[in-house]
Short mmCIF file of C-alpha atoms and ligand atoms in Angstrom, two decimals:
data_model
loop_
_atom_site.label_atom_id
_atom_site.label_comp_id
_atom_site.label_asym_id
_atom_site.label_seq_id
_atom_site.Cartn_x
_atom_site.Cartn_y
_atom_site.Cartn_z
CA MET A 459 -44.69 20.75 37.40
CA LYS A 460 -45.49 21.62 33.78
CA LYS A 461 -42.10 23.40 33.44
CA VAL A 462 -40.26 20.34 34.75
CA PHE A 463 -42.13 18.18 32.26
CA VAL A 464 -41.25 20.47 29.32
CA ALA A 465 -37.60 20.53 30.38
CA LEU A 466 -37.53 16.73 30.65
CA VAL A 467 -39.05 16.32 27.19
CA ALA A 468 -36.48 18.76 25.79
CA ILE A 469 -33.57 16.86 27.39
CA ILE A 470 -34.85 13.51 26.16
CA SER A 471 -35.27 14.85 22.60
CA ILE A 472 -31.73 16.22 22.57
CA VAL A 473 -30.31 12.90 23.76
CA LEU A 474 -32.33 11.00 21.14
CA LEU A 475 -31.25 13.38 18.37
CA ALA A 476 -27.60 13.04 19.33
CA GLU A 477 -27.95 9.26 19.36
CA THR A 478 -29.45 9.14 15.87
CA ALA A 479 -26.66 11.39 14.59
CA LEU A 480 -24.09 9.04 16.15
CA ALA A 481 -25.81 5.97 14.78
CA LYS A 482 -25.64 7.49 11.30
CA ARG A 483 -21.92 8.06 11.55
CA ILE A 484 -19.93 5.21 10.06
CA PHE A 485 -16.28 4.81 10.95
CA VAL A 486 -13.89 3.45 8.37
CA THR A 487 -10.31 2.58 9.25
CA ILE A 488 -7.80 2.49 6.40
CA GLY A 489 -4.54 0.56 6.85
CA SER A 490 -1.38 1.95 5.27
CA GLY A 491 2.32 1.29 5.93
CA SER A 492 5.30 2.97 7.53
CA VAL A 493 5.08 6.76 7.84
CA THR A 494 8.16 7.12 5.59
CA GLY A 495 6.51 5.25 2.68
CA VAL A 496 3.91 6.26 0.09
CA TYR A 497 0.95 4.28 1.50
CA TYR A 498 0.70 6.48 4.58
CA PRO A 499 0.34 9.83 2.78
CA THR A 500 -1.90 8.17 0.14
CA ALA A 501 -4.28 6.71 2.73
CA GLY A 502 -4.12 10.08 4.50
CA ALA A 503 -5.28 11.83 1.34
CA ILE A 504 -8.11 9.32 0.82
CA SER A 505 -9.38 9.83 4.36
CA LYS A 506 -9.11 13.62 4.14
CA ILE A 507 -11.07 13.65 0.88
CA VAL A 508 -13.72 11.26 2.25
CA ASN A 509 -14.12 13.32 5.42
CA LYS A 510 -14.83 16.45 3.40
CA GLY A 511 -18.22 14.94 2.60
CA LYS A 512 -18.96 13.43 6.01
CA LYS A 513 -22.02 15.66 6.56
CA ASP A 514 -23.62 14.16 3.44
CA HIS A 515 -22.60 10.51 3.63
CA GLY A 516 -21.94 10.11 7.37
CA ILE A 517 -18.60 8.33 6.85
CA ARG A 518 -15.63 9.26 9.00
CA ALA A 519 -12.35 7.77 7.75
CA THR A 520 -9.16 7.40 9.78
CA VAL A 521 -5.72 6.12 8.82
CA GLU A 522 -3.51 3.69 10.64
CA SER A 523 0.24 3.34 10.13
CA THR A 524 0.90 -0.41 9.92
CA GLY A 525 3.57 -3.04 9.22
CA GLY A 526 2.60 -3.17 5.51
CA SER A 527 0.71 -5.25 2.96
CA ALA A 528 0.58 -8.69 4.56
CA TYR A 529 -0.26 -7.20 7.94
CA ASN A 530 -3.06 -5.20 6.26
CA VAL A 531 -4.62 -8.27 4.66
CA ASN A 532 -4.58 -10.19 7.94
CA ALA A 533 -6.06 -7.22 9.80
CA MET A 534 -8.89 -6.93 7.24
CA ALA A 535 -9.51 -10.67 7.60
CA ILE A 536 -10.27 -10.20 11.31
CA LYS A 537 -12.12 -6.87 10.76
CA GLU A 538 -9.49 -4.75 12.48
CA LEU A 539 -9.23 -2.70 9.30
CA ASP A 540 -12.04 -1.93 6.85
CA MET A 541 -9.84 -1.01 3.93
CA ALA A 542 -6.11 -1.01 3.27
CA ILE A 543 -3.44 -0.47 0.68
CA VAL A 544 -1.88 -3.77 -0.34
CA GLN A 545 0.70 -4.80 -2.95
CA SER A 546 -0.99 -6.54 -5.90
CA ASP A 547 1.20 -9.66 -5.51
CA VAL A 548 0.37 -9.96 -1.81
CA GLY A 549 -3.33 -9.47 -2.61
CA TYR A 550 -3.08 -12.19 -5.25
CA ARG A 551 -1.49 -14.72 -2.89
CA ALA A 552 -3.98 -13.89 -0.12
CA TYR A 553 -7.07 -14.08 -2.33
CA ASN A 554 -5.90 -17.39 -3.84
CA GLY A 555 -4.45 -18.84 -0.63
CA ILE A 556 -1.00 -19.55 -2.07
CA GLY A 557 2.62 -18.91 -1.04
CA ASP A 558 2.80 -17.26 2.37
CA PHE A 559 -1.03 -17.33 2.46
CA LYS A 560 -1.27 -21.10 1.98
CA GLY A 561 -3.89 -22.30 4.47
CA LYS A 562 -4.74 -18.67 5.28
CA GLN A 563 -6.81 -17.76 2.24
CA VAL A 564 -8.76 -14.50 2.48
CA LYS A 565 -11.56 -15.05 -0.03
CA LYS A 566 -13.57 -12.06 1.12
CA LEU A 567 -10.98 -9.58 -0.24
CA ARG A 568 -12.40 -7.13 -2.78
CA SER A 569 -10.75 -4.51 -4.96
CA VAL A 570 -11.56 -0.82 -4.78
CA PHE A 571 -8.97 0.52 -7.26
CA SER A 572 -5.28 0.19 -8.03
CA ILE A 573 -2.92 3.07 -7.34
CA HIS A 574 0.78 3.67 -8.14
CA PRO A 575 3.45 1.23 -9.36
CA GLU A 576 5.86 0.04 -6.68
CA PRO A 577 9.28 -0.96 -7.98
CA PHE A 578 11.30 -3.35 -5.83
CA HIS A 579 14.13 -1.16 -4.53
CA ILE A 580 17.44 -2.58 -3.31
CA VAL A 581 19.21 0.23 -1.45
CA ALA A 582 22.88 -0.51 -0.72
CA SER A 583 25.45 1.67 1.04
CA ASP A 584 28.38 2.54 -1.20
CA LYS A 585 30.89 1.29 1.34
CA SER A 586 29.26 -2.18 1.39
CA GLY A 587 30.80 -2.73 -2.06
CA ILE A 588 27.49 -4.09 -3.37
CA ARG A 589 27.21 -3.26 -7.07
CA THR A 590 25.13 -6.13 -8.46
CA PHE A 591 22.42 -8.43 -7.13
CA ARG A 592 24.95 -11.27 -6.70
CA ASP A 593 27.01 -9.12 -4.34
CA LEU A 594 24.20 -9.40 -1.77
CA LYS A 595 25.44 -12.91 -0.98
CA GLY A 596 26.99 -12.99 2.48
CA LYS A 597 25.94 -9.42 3.24
CA ARG A 598 23.72 -8.03 6.01
CA VAL A 599 20.45 -7.36 4.25
CA ASN A 600 17.17 -6.09 5.65
CA ILE A 601 14.40 -7.95 3.83
CA GLY A 602 11.70 -6.23 5.92
CA ASN A 603 9.60 -6.81 9.02
CA PRO A 604 7.18 -9.74 9.02
CA GLY A 605 3.94 -8.28 7.62
CA SER A 606 5.69 -6.02 5.13
CA GLY A 607 5.17 -6.34 1.41
CA GLN A 608 8.91 -6.50 0.66
CA ARG A 609 9.36 -9.47 2.96
CA SER A 610 6.44 -11.29 1.37
CA THR A 611 7.77 -10.53 -2.13
CA SER A 612 11.30 -11.61 -1.11
CA GLU A 613 10.07 -15.15 -0.53
CA VAL A 614 9.01 -15.36 -4.16
CA LEU A 615 12.10 -13.52 -5.40
CA PHE A 616 14.53 -15.91 -3.72
CA GLY A 617 12.67 -18.84 -5.23
CA VAL A 618 14.14 -17.90 -8.63
CA THR A 619 17.57 -16.51 -7.70
CA PRO A 620 20.92 -18.30 -7.97
CA PHE A 621 21.36 -18.09 -4.18
CA GLY A 622 18.85 -18.35 -1.34
CA VAL A 623 17.70 -15.95 1.33
CA ASN A 624 19.79 -17.90 3.88
CA ASP A 625 22.96 -17.04 1.98
CA MET A 626 22.59 -13.50 3.35
CA LYS A 627 22.58 -12.27 6.94
CA VAL A 628 18.92 -11.42 7.05
CA GLU A 629 17.52 -8.58 9.16
CA SER A 630 13.80 -8.00 9.86
CA LEU A 631 13.65 -4.25 10.46
CA LYS A 632 10.71 -1.98 9.76
CA ALA A 633 11.09 0.21 6.66
CA SER A 634 11.32 3.31 8.84
CA GLU A 635 14.30 1.87 10.77
CA ALA A 636 16.33 0.70 7.78
CA PRO A 637 17.86 4.04 6.65
CA ASP A 638 19.48 4.70 10.06
CA PHE A 639 20.86 1.16 10.20
CA LEU A 640 22.33 1.63 6.72
CA ARG A 641 23.91 4.98 7.61
CA ASP A 642 25.43 3.50 10.78
CA GLY A 643 26.85 0.53 8.87
CA ARG A 644 24.74 -1.96 10.84
CA ILE A 645 23.27 -3.27 7.58
CA ASP A 646 24.74 -3.27 4.06
CA ALA A 647 21.49 -3.04 2.11
CA TYR A 648 17.73 -3.04 2.45
CA PHE A 649 14.74 -3.99 0.33
CA TYR A 650 11.73 -1.74 -0.07
CA THR A 651 8.79 -2.26 -2.44
CA VAL A 652 7.64 1.32 -2.61
CA GLY A 653 6.44 4.12 -4.91
CA ILE A 654 9.20 6.02 -6.70
CA GLY A 655 10.50 8.93 -4.67
CA SER A 656 9.43 7.72 -1.21
CA ALA A 657 10.74 9.95 1.58
CA ASN A 658 12.48 6.92 3.10
CA ILE A 659 14.93 6.45 0.20
CA MET A 660 15.13 10.14 -0.77
CA ASP A 661 16.33 11.00 2.74
CA VAL A 662 19.04 8.36 2.98
CA ALA A 663 20.28 9.07 -0.56
CA SER A 664 20.50 12.78 0.21
CA SER A 665 22.65 12.36 3.29
CA HIS A 666 24.72 9.27 2.42
CA LYS A 667 26.29 7.65 -0.63
CA VAL A 668 23.91 4.84 -1.59
CA ASN A 669 23.46 2.81 -4.77
CA ILE A 670 20.14 1.46 -5.94
CA ILE A 671 20.93 -2.02 -7.29
CA SER A 672 19.34 -3.73 -10.29
CA VAL A 673 17.66 -7.08 -9.72
CA GLY A 674 19.17 -8.25 -13.03
CA ASP A 675 17.53 -9.26 -16.31
CA LEU A 676 17.67 -13.01 -15.77
CA VAL A 677 15.95 -12.90 -12.38
CA ILE A 678 13.35 -10.44 -13.72
CA GLU A 679 12.64 -12.74 -16.65
CA LYS A 680 12.07 -15.75 -14.38
CA LEU A 681 10.01 -13.72 -11.92
CA THR A 682 7.61 -12.19 -14.43
CA LYS A 683 6.97 -15.49 -16.23
CA GLY A 684 3.47 -16.70 -15.29
CA ARG A 685 3.08 -13.97 -12.68
CA PRO A 686 1.17 -11.15 -14.40
CA TYR A 687 1.33 -8.93 -11.29
CA PHE A 688 5.12 -8.61 -11.66
CA VAL A 689 6.28 -6.33 -14.48
CA ALA A 690 9.77 -5.28 -15.55
CA VAL A 691 10.35 -1.54 -15.02
CA ASP A 692 13.13 1.03 -14.80
CA ILE A 693 13.50 3.32 -11.83
CA PRO A 694 14.41 6.48 -13.76
CA GLY A 695 17.85 8.00 -13.32
CA ASN A 696 18.28 11.10 -11.15
CA VAL A 697 15.27 10.42 -8.94
CA TYR A 698 17.56 9.48 -6.07
CA PRO A 699 20.64 11.63 -5.44
CA GLY A 700 23.83 9.88 -6.59
CA ASN A 701 21.97 7.51 -8.93
CA PRO A 702 22.05 9.14 -12.39
CA ASN A 703 21.26 6.02 -14.46
CA PRO A 704 17.98 4.10 -14.88
CA ILE A 705 17.83 0.97 -12.70
CA ARG A 706 16.20 -2.20 -14.06
CA THR A 707 13.95 -3.96 -11.58
CA PHE A 708 10.42 -5.38 -11.30
CA ALA A 709 7.34 -3.72 -9.90
CA VAL A 710 3.95 -4.52 -8.43
CA LYS A 711 1.03 -2.17 -8.03
CA ALA A 712 -0.29 -0.65 -4.86
CA THR A 713 -4.00 -1.48 -4.63
CA LEU A 714 -6.77 -0.30 -2.34
CA LEU A 715 -8.57 -3.38 -1.02
CA THR A 716 -11.54 -3.96 1.21
CA THR A 717 -13.71 -6.98 2.07
CA THR A 718 -17.27 -8.20 1.65
CA ASP A 719 -17.82 -7.17 5.31
CA VAL A 720 -17.89 -3.53 4.21
CA SER A 721 -21.18 -2.21 2.81
CA ASP A 722 -21.78 -1.09 -0.78
CA VAL A 723 -22.76 2.39 0.45
CA VAL A 724 -19.42 2.89 2.19
CA VAL A 725 -17.28 1.68 -0.73
CA TYR A 726 -19.40 3.62 -3.25
CA ASN A 727 -18.96 6.87 -1.33
CA VAL A 728 -15.21 6.39 -0.79
CA VAL A 729 -14.69 5.79 -4.52
CA LYS A 730 -16.98 8.67 -5.49
CA MET A 731 -15.20 11.13 -3.20
CA VAL A 732 -11.75 10.12 -4.50
CA PHE A 733 -12.69 10.45 -8.18
CA GLU A 734 -14.64 13.66 -7.63
CA ASN A 735 -11.54 15.14 -6.01
CA PHE A 736 -9.08 13.43 -8.30
CA GLU A 737 -6.75 16.38 -8.98
CA GLU A 738 -6.33 16.92 -5.25
CA PHE A 739 -5.67 13.19 -4.77
CA LYS A 740 -2.96 13.14 -7.47
CA LYS A 741 -1.12 16.03 -5.83
CA THR A 742 -0.54 14.01 -2.65
CA HIS A 743 2.77 12.50 -3.80
CA PRO A 744 4.83 12.53 -7.03
CA ALA A 745 4.17 8.76 -7.38
CA LEU A 746 0.44 9.52 -7.77
CA SER A 747 0.80 12.37 -10.27
CA ILE A 748 0.60 10.05 -13.29
CA LEU A 749 -2.60 8.23 -12.31
CA THR A 750 -5.61 7.97 -14.62
CA PRO A 751 -8.97 6.33 -13.80
CA ASP A 752 -8.38 3.91 -16.65
CA GLN A 753 -5.11 2.59 -15.15
CA MET A 754 -6.72 2.41 -11.74
CA MET A 755 -9.22 -0.18 -12.98
CA GLN A 756 -6.27 -2.45 -13.92
CA GLY A 757 -3.67 -4.55 -12.11
CA LEU A 758 -6.09 -5.83 -9.48
CA SER A 759 -5.90 -9.26 -7.84
CA ALA A 760 -9.38 -9.66 -6.33
CA PRO A 761 -12.84 -9.00 -7.84
CA PHE A 762 -14.23 -5.48 -7.55
CA HIS A 763 -16.40 -4.68 -4.55
CA PRO A 764 -20.03 -4.11 -5.71
CA GLY A 765 -19.97 -0.58 -4.27
CA ALA A 766 -17.04 0.28 -6.56
CA VAL A 767 -18.71 -1.42 -9.53
CA LYS A 768 -21.78 0.79 -9.05
CA TYR A 769 -19.72 3.98 -9.33
CA TYR A 770 -17.55 2.80 -12.24
CA LYS A 771 -20.66 1.76 -14.19
CA GLU A 772 -22.22 5.17 -13.57
CA ARG A 773 -19.10 6.74 -15.04
CA GLY A 774 -18.98 4.24 -17.91
CA TRP A 775 -15.49 3.07 -16.88
CA ILE A 776 -16.46 -0.59 -16.74
CA LYS A 777 -19.24 -2.54 -18.45
N1 LIG B 867 4.84 -1.93 -0.27
C1 LIG B 867 5.13 -1.77 1.14
C2 LIG B 867 4.46 -2.88 1.92
O1 LIG B 867 3.53 -3.46 1.44
C3 LIG B 867 4.69 -0.43 1.69
C4 LIG B 867 5.10 0.74 0.88
C5 LIG B 867 4.61 2.06 1.40
O2 LIG B 867 4.34 2.18 2.59
O3 LIG B 867 4.48 2.97 0.57
O4 LIG B 867 4.81 -3.16 3.02
#
């Protein structure tokens, strides 16, 4: 009888211990983008770095491949994602409830840090004959799947261009599908707001003659006026095979966002792990190699999350 009692007590204690351990584990889901972009490996690196310390902080991070920035914001709004990488312009429109987020404002968005610049890439097949932005008129152009950052940005872009989005034959493919469609001649060009050197464009440029097309100075001038999250940049020459010259375009920043639904402890530990393993983080992708903590405090569209503020104050990076 006594033995049975001891055994029962032992079993109950084990179950209780396991339950407390489980209760202490916090799951964090990070939204990214298409697997051929830069968000996916970047979010992968963040989660890997966070999980290295899971015994200490109890946080277990996982990454989801998603449709892109606008999808990520909407998924955070309904708590399907805890954190996500989002283009700074999309974050701005969502936080302020303007443009494609009119009537769908997401006020609870909070910034964690900004990441790499994302130039707006226009990838055209050589045989399409597209050499300038104007040549896109009448062509079959993939502006991106609904939910993608490039599609959201396109709406703003075509508000300042000499011709409208309906003057092209618009496709709504996912970023990962666009290169094959271009190679097969089913589209003439595609848009992709993405970190320089993304596998998506590197692959198609290595196997096919493609030209990266400039947006043009006039359009860039109109676009950047009064929109501080758009900046004029050059995609350097020789990044993409067959494109030896710098290409003038505009860029946004990739930003890691979260919401007020996520606790200070979680955000603090995510930020701490990333900056304490910063060299490892920067090695994830060439687009991240140039990052500095200073730059990562800039280019944000929503207020900092208090958990991030706590860490940055400890480091003396913000006042
Ligand atoms: N900027 C793209 C978007 O918001 C994603 C780029 C990437 O996956 O690296 O949809």
